[in-house]
Amino acid sequence: MASHQNLEEREVEVWHRTRIKVILGINSSPVVAEDVSIELSSEKDMQGANLTGLRKIEDGSVVSNIHTAKWRVFTDNGRDFFLQGKHEEAEKFFLSALQEAKEGFGERDPHVASAYNNLAELYRIKNAFDQAEPLYLEAVKILEESFGPEDIRVGAALHNLGKFYLVQRRLEEARMSYEIKRRVLGHSHTDYADTMYHLGTVLYLQGKAKDSEILIQDSIKIMEIYIKSNQLAEAENLQRKILHVMELSKGWNSLDTVIAAEGLGLTLQSVGNLREAKDLMERCLEARKSILPEDHIQVSFPTA
């Protein structure tokens, strides 16, 4: 059974290597869409992996007093209301949490930075940009003072600052935030490829299509590493992003999009998500039929 599974994983890896060569070689052309979406959803942002560094600050509290207890309750309540879309209620709790964090942990404590970040994210969603920016910047400053500029928690705060600038099309500031975050994370971090994806988006919007394409290509190379090391959840997440870019930029009338979708389909099959894999592969086959001649060999590409 184990040998069969290893064989299947090797087959998936070989398939991906072949398709990656096609994407990076024969079909090499800019893959970022002119109308690429930069709207960011509030609920997913608050729960997303890029807040992990800041959530660890909250979850790792060791100071205990009446203020820190209130801070914990106010933070949880604020986040709950935020995720429900009840922004006015969330703002009240986040403001209270910020005050309790200052009194319970100290003005320059990382918990205060986390409270600033929560409030800034809320203001960003409400388009209250003038209120959000100083909070983001103060959060980054406190975290740099506490942990140094190369710490992962600083990287998480910079990611949020980059999103803030990107939404406003303040592209050079967004680029700088993502560049610093990329350096802080390093190649081995699971968020590195995601950071390159966002940085590639910024570069494309700046008219730097070639630089943008290089970052997307690097993301694909990281995807190959994920698959080779059997980190399929990370590979799936990155493949979904790549497919999204392909759909926006080239649509389903392009073999590049089909190839990206087939790669995702095989990964979904490997992790046991058979229904979605089957649906996706069937769509790929239909797309191939519409793109290629009826007697073309690639029209019979396996969808199992």
Coordinates of C-alpha atoms in Angstrom, one line a residue:
M1 CA 0.0 0.0 0.0
A2 CA 2.8 2.4 1.0
S3 CA 4.8 1.6 -2.2
H4 CA 1.7 2.3 -4.3
Q5 CA 1.2 5.6 -2.5
N6 CA 4.8 6.6 -3.1
L7 CA 4.5 5.7 -6.7
E8 CA 1.5 7.9 -7.1
E9 CA 3.2 10.8 -5.4
R10 CA 6.2 10.4 -7.8
E11 CA 3.9 10.4 -10.7
V12 CA 2.3 13.6 -9.5
E13 CA 5.7 15.2 -9.1
V14 CA 6.9 14.2 -12.5
W15 CA 3.7 15.5 -14.1
H16 CA 4.1 18.8 -12.3
R17 CA 7.7 19.2 -13.4
T18 CA 6.7 18.6 -17.0
R19 CA 3.8 21.2 -16.9
I20 CA 6.0 23.7 -15.1
K21 CA 8.6 23.5 -17.9
V22 CA 5.8 24.2 -20.3
I23 CA 4.5 27.2 -18.4
L24 CA 8.0 28.7 -17.9
G25 CA 9.3 27.8 -21.3
I26 CA 7.1 27.4 -24.3
N27 CA 4.3 29.6 -22.9
S28 CA 6.5 32.2 -21.2
S29 CA 4.5 35.4 -21.2
P30 CA 3.2 37.8 -18.5
V31 CA 0.6 36.1 -16.5
V32 CA -0.8 39.0 -14.3
A33 CA -4.1 40.5 -15.4
E34 CA -4.5 44.2 -16.1
D35 CA -7.8 44.1 -14.1
V36 CA -6.2 42.0 -11.2
S37 CA -8.4 42.3 -8.2
I38 CA -6.9 43.9 -5.1
E39 CA -10.0 44.0 -3.0
L40 CA -9.4 42.1 0.3
S41 CA -12.1 40.4 2.2
S42 CA -12.5 41.4 5.9
E43 CA -13.4 38.0 7.3
K44 CA -10.6 36.0 5.6
D45 CA -8.1 38.7 6.4
M46 CA -8.7 38.5 10.1
Q47 CA -8.5 34.7 10.1
G48 CA -5.7 34.4 7.5
A49 CA -2.3 32.8 7.9
N50 CA -0.5 36.1 7.6
L51 CA -1.9 37.2 11.0
T52 CA -0.3 34.1 12.6
G53 CA 2.7 36.1 13.9
L54 CA 0.5 38.6 15.6
R55 CA -2.0 36.1 17.0
K56 CA 1.0 34.3 18.7
I57 CA 1.6 37.5 20.6
E58 CA -1.9 37.4 21.9
D59 CA -2.0 33.7 22.6
G60 CA 1.4 33.8 24.4
S61 CA 0.5 36.2 27.1
V62 CA 2.3 35.7 30.4
V63 CA 1.4 38.9 32.3
S64 CA -1.8 38.6 34.3
N65 CA -3.8 41.4 35.9
I66 CA -7.2 42.9 35.7
H67 CA -6.3 45.0 32.6
T68 CA -4.8 42.0 30.7
A69 CA -7.9 40.0 31.5
K70 CA -10.2 42.7 30.1
W71 CA -7.9 43.1 27.1
R72 CA -8.4 39.4 26.3
V73 CA -12.2 39.6 26.6
F74 CA -12.4 42.8 24.6
T75 CA -10.1 41.5 21.8
D76 CA -12.1 38.3 21.4
N77 CA -15.4 40.2 21.4
G78 CA -14.1 42.7 18.9
R79 CA -12.9 40.0 16.6
D80 CA -16.2 38.1 16.8
F81 CA -18.1 41.2 15.9
F82 CA -15.6 42.0 13.1
L83 CA -16.1 38.6 11.5
Q84 CA -19.9 39.1 11.7
G85 CA -19.6 42.4 9.8
K86 CA -20.7 44.4 12.8
H87 CA -18.0 47.0 12.5
E88 CA -19.3 49.6 14.9
E89 CA -19.5 47.1 17.8
A90 CA -16.1 45.7 16.8
E91 CA -14.6 49.2 16.9
K92 CA -15.8 49.8 20.5
F93 CA -14.2 46.6 21.7
F94 CA -11.0 47.1 19.8
L95 CA -10.6 50.6 21.3
S96 CA -11.2 49.2 24.7
A97 CA -8.8 46.4 24.1
L98 CA -6.1 48.9 23.1
Q99 CA -6.5 50.9 26.3
E100 CA -6.4 47.8 28.5
A101 CA -3.3 46.5 26.7
K102 CA -1.5 49.8 27.4
E103 CA -2.5 49.7 31.0
G104 CA -1.9 46.0 31.5
F105 CA 1.2 45.3 29.5
G106 CA 2.8 48.8 29.0
E107 CA 2.7 51.4 26.2
R108 CA 5.4 49.7 24.1
D109 CA 4.5 46.1 24.6
P110 CA 3.9 43.8 21.6
H111 CA 0.3 43.3 22.8
V112 CA -0.3 47.0 22.2
A113 CA 1.1 46.5 18.7
S114 CA -1.4 43.7 18.1
A115 CA -4.2 45.9 19.4
Y116 CA -3.1 48.7 17.0
N117 CA -3.1 46.2 14.2
N118 CA -6.6 44.9 14.9
L119 CA -8.0 48.4 15.0
A120 CA -6.1 49.4 11.8
E121 CA -7.5 46.4 9.9
L122 CA -11.0 47.4 11.0
Y123 CA -10.5 51.0 9.8
R124 CA -9.0 49.7 6.5
I125 CA -12.2 47.7 5.8
K126 CA -14.3 50.8 6.6
N127 CA -12.1 52.8 4.2
A128 CA -11.1 55.1 7.1
F129 CA -7.6 55.2 5.7
D130 CA -6.4 58.3 7.6
Q131 CA -7.2 56.6 10.9
A132 CA -5.7 53.2 9.9
E133 CA -2.3 54.3 8.6
P134 CA -0.8 55.7 11.8
L135 CA -2.0 52.5 13.7
Y136 CA -0.3 50.2 11.2
L137 CA 2.9 52.2 11.3
E138 CA 2.9 52.3 15.1
A139 CA 2.4 48.5 15.3
V140 CA 5.4 47.9 13.0
K141 CA 7.5 50.3 15.1
I142 CA 6.7 48.7 18.4
L143 CA 7.3 45.2 17.0
E144 CA 10.7 46.3 15.6
E145 CA 11.6 47.8 19.0
S146 CA 10.6 44.6 20.8
F147 CA 11.9 41.9 18.5
G148 CA 14.2 43.5 15.9
P149 CA 13.5 44.3 12.3
E150 CA 14.0 40.7 11.0
D151 CA 11.4 39.0 13.2
I152 CA 8.5 37.1 11.7
R153 CA 6.0 39.2 13.7
V154 CA 7.4 42.3 12.0
G155 CA 6.8 40.5 8.7
A156 CA 3.2 39.9 9.6
A157 CA 2.6 43.5 10.4
L158 CA 4.4 44.6 7.2
H159 CA 2.1 42.3 5.2
N160 CA -1.0 44.1 6.6
L161 CA 0.6 47.4 5.9
G162 CA 1.3 46.3 2.3
K163 CA -2.3 45.3 1.8
F164 CA -3.3 48.7 3.1
Y165 CA -1.2 50.6 0.6
L166 CA -2.1 48.2 -2.2
V167 CA -5.9 48.9 -1.8
Q168 CA -5.2 52.6 -2.2
R169 CA -2.9 52.0 -5.2
R170 CA 0.0 53.5 -3.2
L171 CA 2.2 51.1 -5.1
E172 CA 5.7 52.1 -4.2
E173 CA 4.9 52.0 -0.5
A174 CA 3.2 48.6 -1.0
R175 CA 6.2 47.3 -2.9
M176 CA 8.6 48.4 -0.1
S177 CA 6.4 46.7 2.6
Y178 CA 6.3 43.4 0.6
E179 CA 10.0 43.6 -0.2
I180 CA 10.9 43.9 3.4
K181 CA 8.5 41.2 4.4
R182 CA 10.0 38.9 1.8
R183 CA 13.5 39.5 3.2
V184 CA 12.3 39.0 6.8
L185 CA 10.5 35.7 6.0
G186 CA 13.2 34.0 3.9
H187 CA 12.8 31.3 1.4
S188 CA 12.0 28.5 3.8
H189 CA 8.9 30.2 5.3
T190 CA 5.5 28.9 4.2
D191 CA 4.3 32.5 3.5
Y192 CA 7.2 33.3 1.3
A193 CA 5.4 32.3 -1.9
D194 CA 2.3 34.2 -0.9
T195 CA 4.4 37.3 -0.4
M196 CA 5.9 36.9 -3.8
Y197 CA 2.4 36.6 -5.3
H198 CA 1.4 40.0 -3.7
L199 CA 4.7 41.6 -4.6
G200 CA 4.2 40.4 -8.2
T201 CA 0.8 42.0 -8.3
V202 CA 2.3 45.3 -7.2
L203 CA 5.1 45.2 -9.7
Y204 CA 2.6 44.5 -12.5
L205 CA 0.5 47.5 -11.5
Q206 CA 3.6 49.6 -11.6
G207 CA 4.1 48.5 -15.2
K208 CA 7.0 46.1 -14.4
A209 CA 5.6 43.1 -16.2
K210 CA 8.9 41.3 -16.6
D211 CA 9.8 41.6 -12.9
S212 CA 6.3 40.5 -12.0
E213 CA 6.5 37.5 -14.2
I214 CA 9.8 36.4 -12.6
L215 CA 8.1 36.4 -9.2
I216 CA 5.2 34.3 -10.5
Q217 CA 7.7 31.9 -11.9
D218 CA 9.5 31.7 -8.6
S219 CA 6.1 30.9 -6.9
I220 CA 5.7 28.0 -9.4
K221 CA 9.2 26.7 -8.5
I222 CA 8.3 26.8 -4.8
M223 CA 5.1 24.9 -5.6
E224 CA 7.3 22.2 -7.2
I225 CA 9.3 22.0 -3.9
Y226 CA 6.1 21.7 -1.9
I227 CA 5.0 18.8 -4.1
K228 CA 8.3 17.1 -4.0
S229 CA 8.4 17.3 -0.2
N230 CA 4.7 16.2 0.0
Q231 CA 3.6 19.6 1.5
L232 CA 0.4 19.3 -0.5
A233 CA -1.7 21.7 1.5
E234 CA 0.9 24.5 0.8
A235 CA 1.0 23.4 -2.8
E236 CA -2.8 23.6 -3.1
N237 CA -2.9 27.1 -1.7
L238 CA -0.3 28.3 -4.1
Q239 CA -1.8 26.6 -7.1
R240 CA -5.2 28.2 -6.4
K241 CA -3.5 31.6 -6.5
I242 CA -1.7 30.8 -9.7
L243 CA -4.9 29.6 -11.3
H244 CA -6.7 32.7 -10.2
V245 CA -4.0 34.9 -11.9
M246 CA -4.3 32.8 -15.1
E247 CA -8.1 33.0 -15.2
L248 CA -7.9 36.8 -14.8
S249 CA -5.1 37.4 -17.3
K250 CA -5.7 34.7 -20.0
G251 CA -9.1 33.1 -19.3
W252 CA -10.0 29.5 -20.1
N253 CA -9.2 29.9 -23.8
S254 CA -5.5 29.6 -23.0
L255 CA -3.6 26.4 -22.5
D256 CA -1.6 28.1 -19.7
T257 CA -4.8 28.3 -17.6
V258 CA -5.7 24.7 -18.4
I259 CA -2.2 23.5 -17.4
A260 CA -2.5 25.4 -14.1
A261 CA -5.9 24.0 -13.5
E262 CA -4.7 20.4 -14.2
G263 CA -1.9 20.8 -11.8
L264 CA -4.4 21.9 -9.1
G265 CA -6.6 19.0 -10.0
L266 CA -3.9 16.4 -9.5
T267 CA -3.0 17.9 -6.1
L268 CA -6.7 17.9 -5.1
Q269 CA -6.8 14.2 -6.1
S270 CA -3.7 13.5 -4.0
V271 CA -5.2 15.0 -0.9
G272 CA -8.5 13.1 -1.4
N273 CA -10.6 16.0 -2.6
L274 CA -11.9 13.8 -5.4
R275 CA -15.2 15.6 -6.3
E276 CA -13.5 19.0 -6.9
A277 CA -10.6 17.3 -8.7
K278 CA -13.0 15.5 -11.0
D279 CA -15.0 18.7 -11.8
L280 CA -11.8 20.7 -12.4
M281 CA -10.3 18.0 -14.7
E282 CA -13.6 17.7 -16.7
R283 CA -13.5 21.5 -17.2
C284 CA -9.9 21.2 -18.4
L285 CA -10.9 18.6 -20.9
E286 CA -13.7 20.7 -22.2
A287 CA -11.4 23.7 -22.5
R288 CA -8.8 21.6 -24.4
K289 CA -11.6 20.5 -26.8
S290 CA -12.5 24.1 -27.6
I291 CA -8.9 25.2 -28.0
L292 CA -7.3 22.3 -29.9
P293 CA -8.3 20.4 -33.0
E294 CA -10.6 17.5 -32.4
D295 CA -7.9 14.9 -33.4
H296 CA -5.1 16.6 -31.3
I297 CA -3.4 14.2 -28.9
Q298 CA -3.8 16.5 -25.9
V299 CA -7.6 16.4 -26.2
S300 CA -7.4 12.9 -24.8
F301 CA -5.4 14.0 -21.8
P302 CA -6.4 11.8 -18.8
T303 CA -8.9 13.3 -16.4
A304 CA -9.0 10.4 -13.8

